[in-house]
Amino acid sequence: MTTAAVKNKSAITLKGSSDILCDYLNYGINSILFQRGLYPSEDFQATENYGLNILMSTNNKIKEFLATTLGQLKEWLIKRTVNRVALIITNVKTLEVMERWDFTIEYEGNIEDGEAQTSDKPLKQIKNEIRDVLRQIASSVSYLPLLDCLCSFDIQIYTTNDVELPEKWALAEPANIKNAQSVKMRSFSTQIHKMDTAVTYRNED
Amino acid sequence: MSETSKMNDTIVQMVNNLKTTGPTAISEPSLKRSLSSSPSLSSSLEEATPTKKFKRQSNFNLSYVASPRETNRLRFDLLEARNIIADLENRIQHMHHVRKQMQLMYDNETESLKRRHDYDRKTIEQLEDQLQTIRQRETALKLELSEMRAKYDQIKVTSEEELMALTKELGDQKDQSQNKISDNSREIYDLKQKLAEMENVLVAAQDDAKTQKELVKELSKELKEKNAAVIELEMKKVELIQVKNQLRSLESAKEDYLEYQQQSKLHAKKLNKFIEMEKENAQLKEDFARLKTNLKNKLLLEEEVHNLKIRVEDHKKLEQRLFELQSQFDRNQAYLNEWKAVARGFCESNDNDAVLPHLLRSSIERLQHQELSLLSEKVEFETQIKTAQHEAKVAKAELEKCQKLIDELKTTGTQKQTLIHRMQKKLQLVSRERDSYRLQLDSYERDLTMIGESGTSIIVQSQKERIDNLEKIVGNYRDLVEKLENDLQEAHPQLYTDVVTIKQEQTARLQQEVAKLRDEKEQLLEQRDRLEIQLESLTTGQDTLHGGQAFHLAINPLAECLKERQQQLESLQEENLKLKNKIRKMEQGLETSKLGEISICPQEVQSLREQVKNNEKQTQKLKDYFKSSIQDFRNVVYMMFGYKIDRPTNSNVYILRNMYAEQPEQLHFQVNADGGLDLMENEYSMTLGHLIGVFLIRQKSIPAFLSTITLELFNQRTATQTY
């Protein structure tokens, strides 16, 4: 996927930037699912990317879900209608939201250029930035509270008002967390998109 | 052996010669060979080692003179020797075969021996284990033994003391018994004499018997047919001897019995004394215990004495204090009297002392009530004063305001006076004007009256005059306006100063308001900040949309998870319902058989069965052990006391059979209600009437009875045997 973005070595297109973002999200979400122990560790397989060993789920259901979600997200990213992507971890028993991972997207550069917009930022630099964020995600386990209950996850995409609801998609309810605490991670930018990562979790008192 | 060796040598030589020189003559030893060929068979084993001698022989290397006869002979010999060699080889092979067989046999034997050895080893190990267990038991028993020894030592010490006393008594009693023995010896002597007499009689009888024997011999010679009678006589003789033996034994028994009786009496006495001594001992022990308790009590008393001493010291101190307190009391009494006097004076009454405090209290209470009311009044007054002061202050403030007002009014009054002056002036001016207007009016009236009479020329002239007049009036008005303006300008500064004071007040008020509003603003800002912080803390967990839509896939892991959970819950509920129904049915007793089997855990059953088996084994072992031990006991009892005791099952009768008794001689004892034993009547016991009378009825001693029976039977048996 990234090869499409690096067709012209010196420039990254809007589509390429969207690909980078979706790639990051795919790895990041898989990493979170592994780190937070939502699925058994046997379901994960290590793959190397960004100079890191990232554990990716081998569960077909999860793979399919992520593929459809991120495919839709890519379309919306190209249209610049997405504000935020949220990974929500919910307690299945009580339906309480335990954690919310916010991936906020900002649009940079000359937006007026439309689809012809390009960026000169070197891909290596972007990858290094992404690596740092993924490292932070991996190390977040040390301060996040232990999820000692049966939990599952959902991905919500926050769009502008002018987006039509695609098939098989539904309106999501806001995921509010009681007594919450938020930690902001590093951000990275392709000079077309800027992605901020933050985790909001329920503070146990 | 020498022959065989020689023969060997010759064979070797021959072989050598055959190899070296072919058909050669052989020296003398060959002559002997034929003779010794037959015994050489027995020494076939030596045949196996000819090489050494061959070497030696080869050194000789003698030359033979060839002669045809000798060569023939030699050939013959050679053939013979070869036959012998073959024969011997066959023998060797046979021997090897035998040897192999033997080896096989040995191997088998060794194997069997090894097995035996292993078996022995195992048995040894088992025995070692047993030995270890026995050693353990031994150690335990040793421990017990040591304990018992300790106990025994204790008892020994006590008993030795008793023994000392008893030995003394024994000594005394020995003397007594010696005296009695001397008496007895006399009796014995008499009895011996009797016995001698009896012996004499016996000897005489023997002599008679001898004579009778002689007679019998004579008769036997004469009457060989009456041999049977002789045999009977012999039998009678045997019986006589037995009777004699019995007599002797009875006599000795009688003596022993008498001795026993005496000794038993003595022992009974001793025993009585011993019981008394034991009682004394018990008493002494009690005394000792009492003394111990007394000692303890003494210690306690000493402690108490010590405590009492301490108490006495305390009491002394207390006494001192008491004295002090008494003196204080006296002083206090004096004070009290004073106080009483004061109280009496205060209460103005000469009643009893008992009533006095109450009176005092009531009076004091009254006074306190008064004080309280006064205080409340005082407070009221103070509040009134305060309010009055406040009012005074207010009044002062009002007064000041009023004074200010008065000043203002004064100033305004002066201004008004000036104004009045001016107004009067104006009034004068206005009256003048009025007058002028009147003049004008009069003129107009005149004109009007004139119009009807005079012409227009006059009107024009009069109008010109009027216009002039009016112009004059206008000029006057202008003057007046100017004047008024001047006045106004004069009056203006005063007015201006008033305005300034009002404005100052206003500005002050306004400034105060501004300050207030600023404070309010600051407070509100602070509140806003606080609220913002609160809002921030609240909004961290809130999922804010910021005007947009949030989408998610309808089929997401959470939804699936929830669905699965729901399904699981439903299935569990169904199962729960089923189980509840089952339980209900079980309670009603319908499905007991089905679930009863399920509820019992097979492992538990297995374990219980194993336990049962183990327990059965244990009980069996115990039974065996008890049986063997009982048997041992019975054997030992039989060997030691000579009686085999049996009890038929389900009865309380014990059957005793003596070691020396013949088959039908049995004694039956029954356990009576008191736990004692009663001898039951049977054929054998009927014959023991004398012994029963002596031992059971008179002495009431079953052991003595049984032992006498034993002795009797033993004597009978030995008597028959000795004969």
Tab-separated table of C-alpha atoms in Angstrom, chain B residues 57-457:
chain	number	residue	atom	x	y	z
B	57	GLN	CA	64.260	-85.309	22.924
B	58	SER	CA	65.124	-83.468	19.813
B	59	ASN	CA	68.408	-82.537	21.336
B	60	PHE	CA	69.510	-86.155	21.436
B	61	ASN	CA	69.228	-86.768	17.752
B	62	LEU	CA	70.494	-90.332	17.888
B	63	SER	CA	71.082	-92.334	14.770
B	64	TYR	CA	69.533	-95.678	14.380
B	65	VAL	CA	70.912	-98.665	12.571
B	66	ALA	CA	68.405	-99.817	10.088
B	67	SER	CA	67.393	-103.478	10.053
B	68	PRO	CA	64.330	-104.777	8.173
B	69	ARG	CA	62.980	-106.768	11.055
B	70	GLU	CA	63.172	-103.928	13.351
B	71	THR	CA	61.660	-101.552	10.875
B	72	ASN	CA	58.761	-103.930	10.457
B	73	ARG	CA	58.375	-104.084	14.135
B	74	LEU	CA	58.616	-100.391	14.369
B	75	ARG	CA	56.030	-99.950	11.710
B	76	PHE	CA	53.801	-102.271	13.551
B	77	ASP	CA	54.441	-100.350	16.709
B	78	LEU	CA	53.820	-97.148	14.904
B	79	LEU	CA	50.517	-98.348	13.611
B	80	GLU	CA	49.645	-99.494	17.027
B	81	ALA	CA	50.658	-96.156	18.487
B	82	ARG	CA	48.629	-94.353	15.872
B	83	ASN	CA	45.650	-96.435	16.797
B	84	ILE	CA	46.290	-95.581	20.390
B	85	ILE	CA	46.553	-91.889	19.490
B	86	ALA	CA	43.234	-92.044	17.634
B	87	ASP	CA	41.719	-93.884	20.481
B	88	LEU	CA	43.090	-91.324	22.876
B	89	GLU	CA	41.873	-88.480	20.736
B	90	ASN	CA	38.456	-90.071	20.752
B	91	ARG	CA	38.737	-90.289	24.460
B	92	ILE	CA	39.784	-86.675	24.712
B	93	GLN	CA	36.806	-85.691	22.633
B	94	HIS	CA	34.584	-87.775	24.807
B	95	MET	CA	36.093	-86.178	27.863
B	96	HIS	CA	35.575	-82.735	26.317
B	97	HIS	CA	32.007	-83.674	25.670
B	98	VAL	CA	31.631	-84.831	29.220
B	99	ARG	CA	33.295	-81.716	30.417
B	100	LYS	CA	30.859	-79.582	28.375
B	101	GLN	CA	27.953	-81.456	29.792
B	102	MET	CA	29.378	-80.963	33.221
B	103	GLN	CA	29.821	-77.292	32.497
B	104	LEU	CA	26.218	-77.059	31.358
B	105	MET	CA	25.142	-78.818	34.469
B	106	TYR	CA	27.275	-76.491	36.534
B	107	ASP	CA	25.813	-73.500	34.751
B	108	ASN	CA	22.317	-74.710	35.460
B	109	GLU	CA	23.273	-75.343	39.013
B	110	THR	CA	24.887	-71.926	39.359
B	111	GLU	CA	21.783	-70.316	37.921
B	112	SER	CA	19.575	-72.180	40.297
B	113	LEU	CA	21.973	-71.224	43.067
B	114	LYS	CA	21.842	-67.618	41.949
B	115	ARG	CA	18.074	-67.719	42.047
B	116	ARG	CA	18.309	-69.254	45.418
B	117	HIS	CA	20.729	-66.511	46.372
B	118	ASP	CA	18.365	-63.813	45.154
B	119	TYR	CA	15.507	-65.415	46.967
B	120	ASP	CA	17.652	-65.625	50.084
B	121	ARG	CA	18.622	-62.006	49.665
B	122	LYS	CA	14.999	-61.004	49.419
B	123	THR	CA	14.156	-63.015	52.444
B	124	ILE	CA	17.103	-61.427	54.211
B	125	GLU	CA	15.834	-57.994	53.271
B	126	GLN	CA	12.388	-58.867	54.509
B	127	LEU	CA	13.899	-60.188	57.674
B	128	GLU	CA	15.968	-57.029	58.014
B	129	ASP	CA	12.805	-54.966	57.669
B	130	GLN	CA	11.183	-57.111	60.281
B	131	LEU	CA	14.273	-56.712	62.390
B	132	GLN	CA	14.064	-52.960	62.056
B	133	THR	CA	10.449	-52.963	63.095
B	134	ILE	CA	11.362	-55.214	65.975
B	135	ARG	CA	14.175	-52.841	66.896
B	136	GLN	CA	11.760	-49.960	66.848
B	137	ARG	CA	9.490	-51.914	69.084
B	138	GLU	CA	12.484	-52.728	71.202
B	139	THR	CA	13.358	-49.057	71.571
B	140	ALA	CA	9.773	-48.289	72.496
B	141	LEU	CA	9.818	-51.133	74.968
B	142	LYS	CA	13.162	-49.959	76.289
B	143	LEU	CA	11.678	-46.557	76.889
B	144	GLU	CA	8.770	-48.183	78.651
B	145	LEU	CA	11.227	-50.324	80.559
B	146	SER	CA	13.163	-47.278	81.658
B	147	GLU	CA	9.960	-45.654	82.790
B	148	MET	CA	8.936	-48.806	84.529
B	149	ARG	CA	12.389	-49.031	86.097
B	150	ALA	CA	12.046	-45.540	87.409
B	151	LYS	CA	8.684	-46.454	88.831
B	152	TYR	CA	10.139	-49.657	90.099
B	153	ASP	CA	12.956	-47.788	91.832
B	154	GLN	CA	10.440	-45.578	93.520
B	155	ILE	CA	8.427	-48.559	94.600
B	156	LYS	CA	11.630	-50.303	95.606
B	157	VAL	CA	12.619	-47.500	97.904
B	158	THR	CA	9.215	-47.482	99.544
B	159	SER	CA	9.011	-51.229	99.681
B	160	GLU	CA	12.540	-51.532	101.079
B	161	GLU	CA	11.486	-49.471	104.033
B	162	GLU	CA	8.498	-51.647	104.461
B	163	LEU	CA	10.690	-54.678	103.957
B	164	MET	CA	12.979	-53.559	106.734
B	165	ALA	CA	10.019	-53.470	109.062
B	166	LEU	CA	8.735	-56.717	107.750
B	167	THR	CA	12.130	-58.435	108.074
B	168	LYS	CA	12.178	-57.484	111.703
B	169	GLU	CA	8.809	-59.023	112.124
B	170	LEU	CA	9.933	-61.960	110.105
B	171	GLY	CA	12.867	-62.465	112.428
B	172	ASP	CA	10.497	-62.535	115.385
B	173	GLN	CA	8.205	-64.851	113.620
B	174	LYS	CA	11.082	-67.053	112.511
B	175	ASP	CA	11.962	-67.584	116.098
B	176	GLN	CA	8.388	-68.464	116.770
B	177	SER	CA	8.273	-70.719	113.763
B	178	GLN	CA	11.548	-72.383	114.815
B	179	ASN	CA	9.953	-73.190	118.117
B	180	LYS	CA	6.998	-74.566	116.304
B	181	ILE	CA	9.215	-76.428	113.898
B	182	SER	CA	10.913	-78.055	116.849
B	183	ASP	CA	7.485	-79.121	118.063
B	184	ASN	CA	6.715	-80.318	114.584
B	185	SER	CA	9.955	-82.223	114.415
B	186	ARG	CA	8.933	-84.079	117.476
B	187	GLU	CA	5.678	-84.914	115.841
B	188	ILE	CA	7.547	-85.871	112.712
B	189	TYR	CA	9.764	-88.052	114.815
B	190	ASP	CA	6.709	-89.781	116.233
B	191	LEU	CA	5.327	-90.166	112.782
B	192	LYS	CA	8.649	-91.508	111.590
B	193	GLN	CA	8.604	-93.962	114.361
B	194	LYS	CA	5.158	-94.952	113.261
B	195	LEU	CA	6.390	-95.135	109.745
B	196	ALA	CA	9.257	-97.332	110.886
B	197	GLU	CA	6.824	-99.500	112.611
B	198	MET	CA	4.778	-99.594	109.478
B	199	GLU	CA	7.908	-100.381	107.549
B	200	ASN	CA	8.650	-103.129	109.962
B	201	VAL	CA	5.156	-104.367	109.391
B	202	LEU	CA	5.751	-103.972	105.694
B	203	VAL	CA	9.012	-105.814	105.947
B	204	ALA	CA	7.212	-108.515	107.836
B	205	ALA	CA	4.576	-108.481	105.153
B	206	GLN	CA	7.295	-108.663	102.580
B	207	ASP	CA	8.746	-111.564	104.349
B	208	ASP	CA	5.348	-113.090	104.328
B	209	ALA	CA	5.115	-112.322	100.675
B	210	LYS	CA	8.465	-113.903	100.120
B	211	THR	CA	7.356	-116.948	101.944
B	212	GLN	CA	4.206	-116.772	99.940
B	213	LYS	CA	6.286	-116.366	96.839
B	214	GLU	CA	8.223	-119.380	97.736
B	215	LEU	CA	4.959	-121.060	98.308
B	216	VAL	CA	3.737	-119.754	95.041
B	217	LYS	CA	6.869	-120.945	93.343
B	218	GLU	CA	6.325	-124.247	94.824
B	219	LEU	CA	2.710	-124.027	93.809
B	220	SER	CA	3.687	-122.835	90.343
B	221	LYS	CA	5.969	-125.701	89.982
B	222	GLU	CA	3.127	-127.768	91.120
B	223	LEU	CA	0.349	-125.765	89.516
B	224	LYS	CA	1.518	-124.151	86.234
B	225	GLU	CA	-2.102	-123.683	85.267
B	226	LYS	CA	-2.512	-121.153	88.113
B	227	ASN	CA	-0.125	-118.682	86.463
B	228	ALA	CA	-2.864	-116.202	85.940
B	229	ALA	CA	-3.421	-116.084	89.641
B	230	VAL	CA	0.245	-115.398	90.151
B	231	ILE	CA	0.081	-112.563	87.673
B	232	GLU	CA	-2.829	-111.133	89.575
B	233	LEU	CA	-0.800	-111.399	92.705
B	234	GLU	CA	1.978	-109.504	91.025
B	235	MET	CA	-0.498	-106.861	89.969
B	236	LYS	CA	-1.645	-106.639	93.522
B	237	LYS	CA	1.926	-106.186	94.572
B	238	VAL	CA	2.284	-103.350	92.148
B	239	GLU	CA	-0.829	-101.802	93.545
B	240	LEU	CA	0.550	-102.257	97.011
B	241	ILE	CA	3.665	-100.410	96.020
B	242	GLN	CA	1.543	-97.708	94.491
B	243	VAL	CA	-0.486	-97.501	97.636
B	244	LYS	CA	2.668	-97.269	99.601
B	245	ASN	CA	3.888	-94.501	97.396
B	246	GLN	CA	0.598	-92.794	97.755
B	247	LEU	CA	0.810	-93.208	101.469
B	248	ARG	CA	4.227	-91.675	101.479
B	249	SER	CA	3.203	-88.867	99.283
B	250	LEU	CA	0.134	-88.276	101.359
B	251	GLU	CA	2.181	-88.189	104.467
B	252	SER	CA	4.591	-85.740	102.965
B	253	ALA	CA	1.680	-83.786	101.614
B	254	LYS	CA	0.096	-83.819	105.004
B	255	GLU	CA	3.279	-82.464	106.508
B	256	ASP	CA	3.619	-79.889	103.825
B	257	TYR	CA	0.014	-79.034	104.214
B	258	LEU	CA	0.335	-78.515	107.906
B	259	GLU	CA	3.376	-76.386	107.333
B	260	TYR	CA	1.528	-74.478	104.688
B	261	GLN	CA	-1.358	-73.980	107.018
B	262	GLN	CA	0.846	-72.539	109.672
B	263	GLN	CA	2.721	-70.402	107.248
B	264	SER	CA	-0.454	-69.272	105.634
B	265	LYS	CA	-1.827	-68.297	108.996
B	266	LEU	CA	1.331	-66.355	109.677
B	267	HIS	CA	1.118	-64.756	106.286
B	268	ALA	CA	-2.494	-63.921	106.859
B	269	LYS	CA	-1.523	-62.202	110.077
B	270	LYS	CA	1.288	-60.467	108.272
B	271	LEU	CA	-1.071	-59.456	105.572
B	272	ASN	CA	-3.462	-58.017	108.099
B	273	LYS	CA	-0.593	-56.107	109.584
B	274	PHE	CA	0.467	-55.065	106.130
B	275	ILE	CA	-2.981	-53.695	105.448
B	276	GLU	CA	-2.752	-51.734	108.675
B	277	MET	CA	0.646	-50.507	107.640
B	278	GLU	CA	-0.683	-49.523	104.325
B	279	LYS	CA	-3.396	-47.598	106.042
B	280	GLU	CA	-0.742	-45.981	108.211
B	281	ASN	CA	1.226	-45.217	105.127
B	282	ALA	CA	-1.813	-43.662	103.556
B	283	GLN	CA	-2.378	-41.670	106.711
B	284	LEU	CA	1.247	-40.580	106.685
B	285	LYS	CA	0.939	-39.626	103.059
B	286	GLU	CA	-2.113	-37.620	103.886
B	287	ASP	CA	-0.187	-36.014	106.765
B	288	PHE	CA	2.618	-35.236	104.399
B	289	ALA	CA	0.203	-33.733	101.929
B	290	ARG	CA	-1.357	-31.770	104.730
B	291	LEU	CA	2.079	-30.597	105.826
B	292	LYS	CA	2.822	-29.594	102.273
B	293	THR	CA	-0.386	-27.652	102.101
B	294	ASN	CA	0.490	-26.178	105.525
B	295	LEU	CA	3.870	-25.155	104.149
B	296	LYS	CA	2.189	-23.572	101.196
B	297	ASN	CA	-0.242	-21.903	103.513
B	298	LYS	CA	2.684	-20.707	105.592
B	299	LEU	CA	4.296	-19.203	102.541
B	300	LEU	CA	1.037	-17.604	101.653
B	301	LEU	CA	0.712	-16.348	105.199
B	302	GLU	CA	4.218	-14.951	105.049
B	303	GLU	CA	3.296	-13.163	101.890
B	304	GLU	CA	0.168	-11.960	103.572
B	305	VAL	CA	2.220	-10.814	106.579
B	306	HIS	CA	4.493	-8.925	104.214
B	307	ASN	CA	1.447	-7.424	102.559
B	308	LEU	CA	0.031	-6.593	105.954
B	309	LYS	CA	3.298	-4.930	106.963
B	310	ILE	CA	3.135	-2.820	103.865
B	311	ARG	CA	-0.445	-2.121	104.701
B	312	VAL	CA	0.489	-1.207	108.265
B	313	GLU	CA	3.000	1.267	106.893
B	314	ASP	CA	0.321	2.608	104.648
B	315	HIS	CA	-1.988	2.728	107.627
B	316	LYS	CA	0.592	4.720	109.569
B	317	LYS	CA	0.811	7.153	106.743
B	318	LEU	CA	-2.936	7.191	106.606
B	319	GLU	CA	-3.077	7.827	110.342
B	320	GLN	CA	-0.743	10.770	109.930
B	321	ARG	CA	-2.957	11.974	107.212
B	322	LEU	CA	-5.921	11.319	109.433
B	323	PHE	CA	-4.426	13.517	112.114
B	324	GLU	CA	-3.785	16.189	109.575
B	325	LEU	CA	-7.260	15.750	108.281
B	326	GLN	CA	-8.657	15.889	111.777
B	327	SER	CA	-6.878	19.138	112.437
B	328	GLN	CA	-8.093	20.324	109.091
B	329	PHE	CA	-11.525	19.082	110.045
B	330	ASP	CA	-11.401	21.072	113.247
B	331	ARG	CA	-10.345	24.107	111.359
B	332	ASN	CA	-13.072	23.420	108.857
B	333	GLN	CA	-15.545	22.970	111.704
B	334	ALA	CA	-14.549	26.392	112.957
B	335	TYR	CA	-14.869	27.770	109.488
B	336	LEU	CA	-18.200	26.019	109.175
B	337	ASN	CA	-19.410	27.527	112.397
B	338	GLU	CA	-18.352	30.887	111.133
B	339	TRP	CA	-20.085	30.178	107.906
B	340	LYS	CA	-23.128	28.989	109.780
B	341	ALA	CA	-23.183	32.166	111.773
B	342	VAL	CA	-22.833	34.091	108.584
B	343	ALA	CA	-25.602	32.053	107.034
B	344	ARG	CA	-27.817	32.599	110.056
B	345	GLY	CA	-27.102	36.236	109.840
B	346	PHE	CA	-27.773	36.089	106.179
B	347	CYS	CA	-30.961	34.127	106.486
B	348	GLU	CA	-32.001	36.011	109.568
B	349	SER	CA	-33.299	32.899	111.236
B	350	ASN	CA	-32.318	30.794	114.231
B	351	ASP	CA	-33.552	27.491	112.952
B	352	ASN	CA	-31.753	24.184	113.031
B	353	ASP	CA	-28.438	23.640	111.305
B	354	ALA	CA	-30.136	21.137	109.055
B	355	VAL	CA	-32.530	23.668	107.670
B	356	LEU	CA	-29.878	26.308	107.378
B	357	PRO	CA	-28.186	25.124	104.155
B	358	HIS	CA	-31.560	24.797	102.480
B	359	LEU	CA	-32.468	28.250	103.565
B	360	LEU	CA	-29.099	29.540	102.454
B	361	ARG	CA	-29.465	27.775	99.159
B	362	SER	CA	-32.958	29.110	98.628
B	363	SER	CA	-31.840	32.596	99.526
B	364	ILE	CA	-28.830	32.254	97.255
B	365	GLU	CA	-31.064	30.899	94.521
B	366	ARG	CA	-33.351	33.803	95.049
B	367	LEU	CA	-30.423	36.141	94.825
B	368	GLN	CA	-29.202	34.335	91.732
B	369	HIS	CA	-32.642	34.636	90.194
B	370	GLN	CA	-32.639	38.286	91.032
B	371	GLU	CA	-29.180	38.619	89.579
B	372	LEU	CA	-30.285	36.807	86.474
B	373	SER	CA	-33.316	39.012	86.057
B	374	LEU	CA	-31.145	42.037	86.701
B	375	LEU	CA	-28.641	40.782	84.204
B	376	SER	CA	-31.343	40.262	81.606
B	377	GLU	CA	-32.649	43.724	82.374
B	378	LYS	CA	-29.124	45.054	82.109
B	379	VAL	CA	-28.734	43.351	78.748
B	380	GLU	CA	-32.034	44.793	77.637
B	381	PHE	CA	-30.948	48.172	78.789
B	382	GLU	CA	-27.649	47.798	77.023
B	383	THR	CA	-29.425	46.859	73.848
B	384	GLN	CA	-31.721	49.812	74.332
B	385	ILE	CA	-28.687	51.989	74.897
B	386	LYS	CA	-27.107	50.647	71.803
B	387	THR	CA	-30.219	51.245	69.777
B	388	ALA	CA	-30.496	54.701	71.316
B	389	GLN	CA	-26.865	55.414	70.500
B	390	HIS	CA	-27.469	54.193	67.006
B	391	GLU	CA	-30.523	56.399	66.767
B	392	ALA	CA	-28.506	59.274	68.154
B	393	LYS	CA	-25.905	58.699	65.534
B	394	VAL	CA	-28.566	58.613	62.875
B	395	ALA	CA	-30.118	61.729	64.354
B	396	LYS	CA	-26.708	63.416	64.399
B	397	ALA	CA	-26.258	62.518	60.775
B	398	GLU	CA	-29.710	63.876	60.057
B	399	LEU	CA	-28.936	66.937	62.056
B	400	GLU	CA	-25.809	67.536	60.073
B	401	LYS	CA	-27.800	67.065	56.921
B	402	CYS	CA	-30.438	69.479	58.208
B	403	GLN	CA	-27.778	72.030	59.131
B	404	LYS	CA	-26.391	71.671	55.671
B	405	LEU	CA	-29.891	72.151	54.360
B	406	ILE	CA	-30.367	75.187	56.575
B	407	ASP	CA	-27.122	76.654	55.277
B	408	GLU	CA	-28.252	75.953	51.793
B	409	LEU	CA	-31.631	77.452	52.544
B	410	LYS	CA	-29.946	80.521	54.025
B	411	THR	CA	-27.881	80.970	50.939
B	412	THR	CA	-30.937	80.435	48.782
B	413	GLY	CA	-32.813	82.938	51.014
B	414	THR	CA	-30.206	85.624	50.389
B	415	GLN	CA	-30.313	84.806	46.717
B	416	LYS	CA	-34.073	85.034	46.822
B	417	GLN	CA	-33.892	88.388	48.588
B	418	THR	CA	-31.703	89.679	45.843
B	419	LEU	CA	-34.094	88.085	43.413
B	420	ILE	CA	-37.005	89.829	45.178
B	421	HIS	CA	-35.138	93.090	44.839
B	422	ARG	CA	-34.674	92.457	41.228
B	423	MET	CA	-38.255	91.321	40.877
B	424	GLN	CA	-39.418	94.502	42.579
B	425	LYS	CA	-37.346	96.453	40.141
B	426	LYS	CA	-38.853	94.383	37.359
B	427	LEU	CA	-42.263	94.951	38.848
B	428	GLN	CA	-41.608	98.619	38.775
B	429	LEU	CA	-40.526	98.270	35.198
B	430	VAL	CA	-43.570	96.167	34.400
B	431	SER	CA	-45.892	98.660	36.119
B	432	ARG	CA	-44.257	101.396	34.087
B	433	GLU	CA	-44.820	99.332	31.012
B	434	ARG	CA	-48.369	98.788	32.097
B	435	ASP	CA	-48.761	102.459	32.478
B	436	SER	CA	-47.307	102.987	29.031
B	437	TYR	CA	-49.586	100.302	27.632
B	438	ARG	CA	-52.470	101.990	29.335
B	439	LEU	CA	-51.417	105.225	27.779
B	440	GLN	CA	-51.234	103.463	24.459
B	441	LEU	CA	-54.597	101.898	25.015
B	442	ASP	CA	-56.087	105.241	25.866
B	443	SER	CA	-54.555	106.662	22.766
B	444	TYR	CA	-55.986	103.804	20.719
B	445	GLU	CA	-59.374	104.414	22.191
B	446	ARG	CA	-59.068	107.996	21.376
B	447	ASP	CA	-58.056	107.019	17.912
B	448	LEU	CA	-61.056	104.809	17.575
B	449	THR	CA	-63.333	107.478	18.660
B	450	MET	CA	-61.471	109.845	16.353
B	451	ILE	CA	-61.700	107.559	13.291
B	452	GLY	CA	-65.330	108.066	12.942
B	453	GLU	CA	-64.823	111.813	13.002
B	454	SER	CA	-61.457	112.525	11.377
B	455	GLY	CA	-59.907	111.455	7.997
B	456	THR	CA	-57.278	109.030	6.915
B	457	SER	CA	-54.384	111.538	7.055
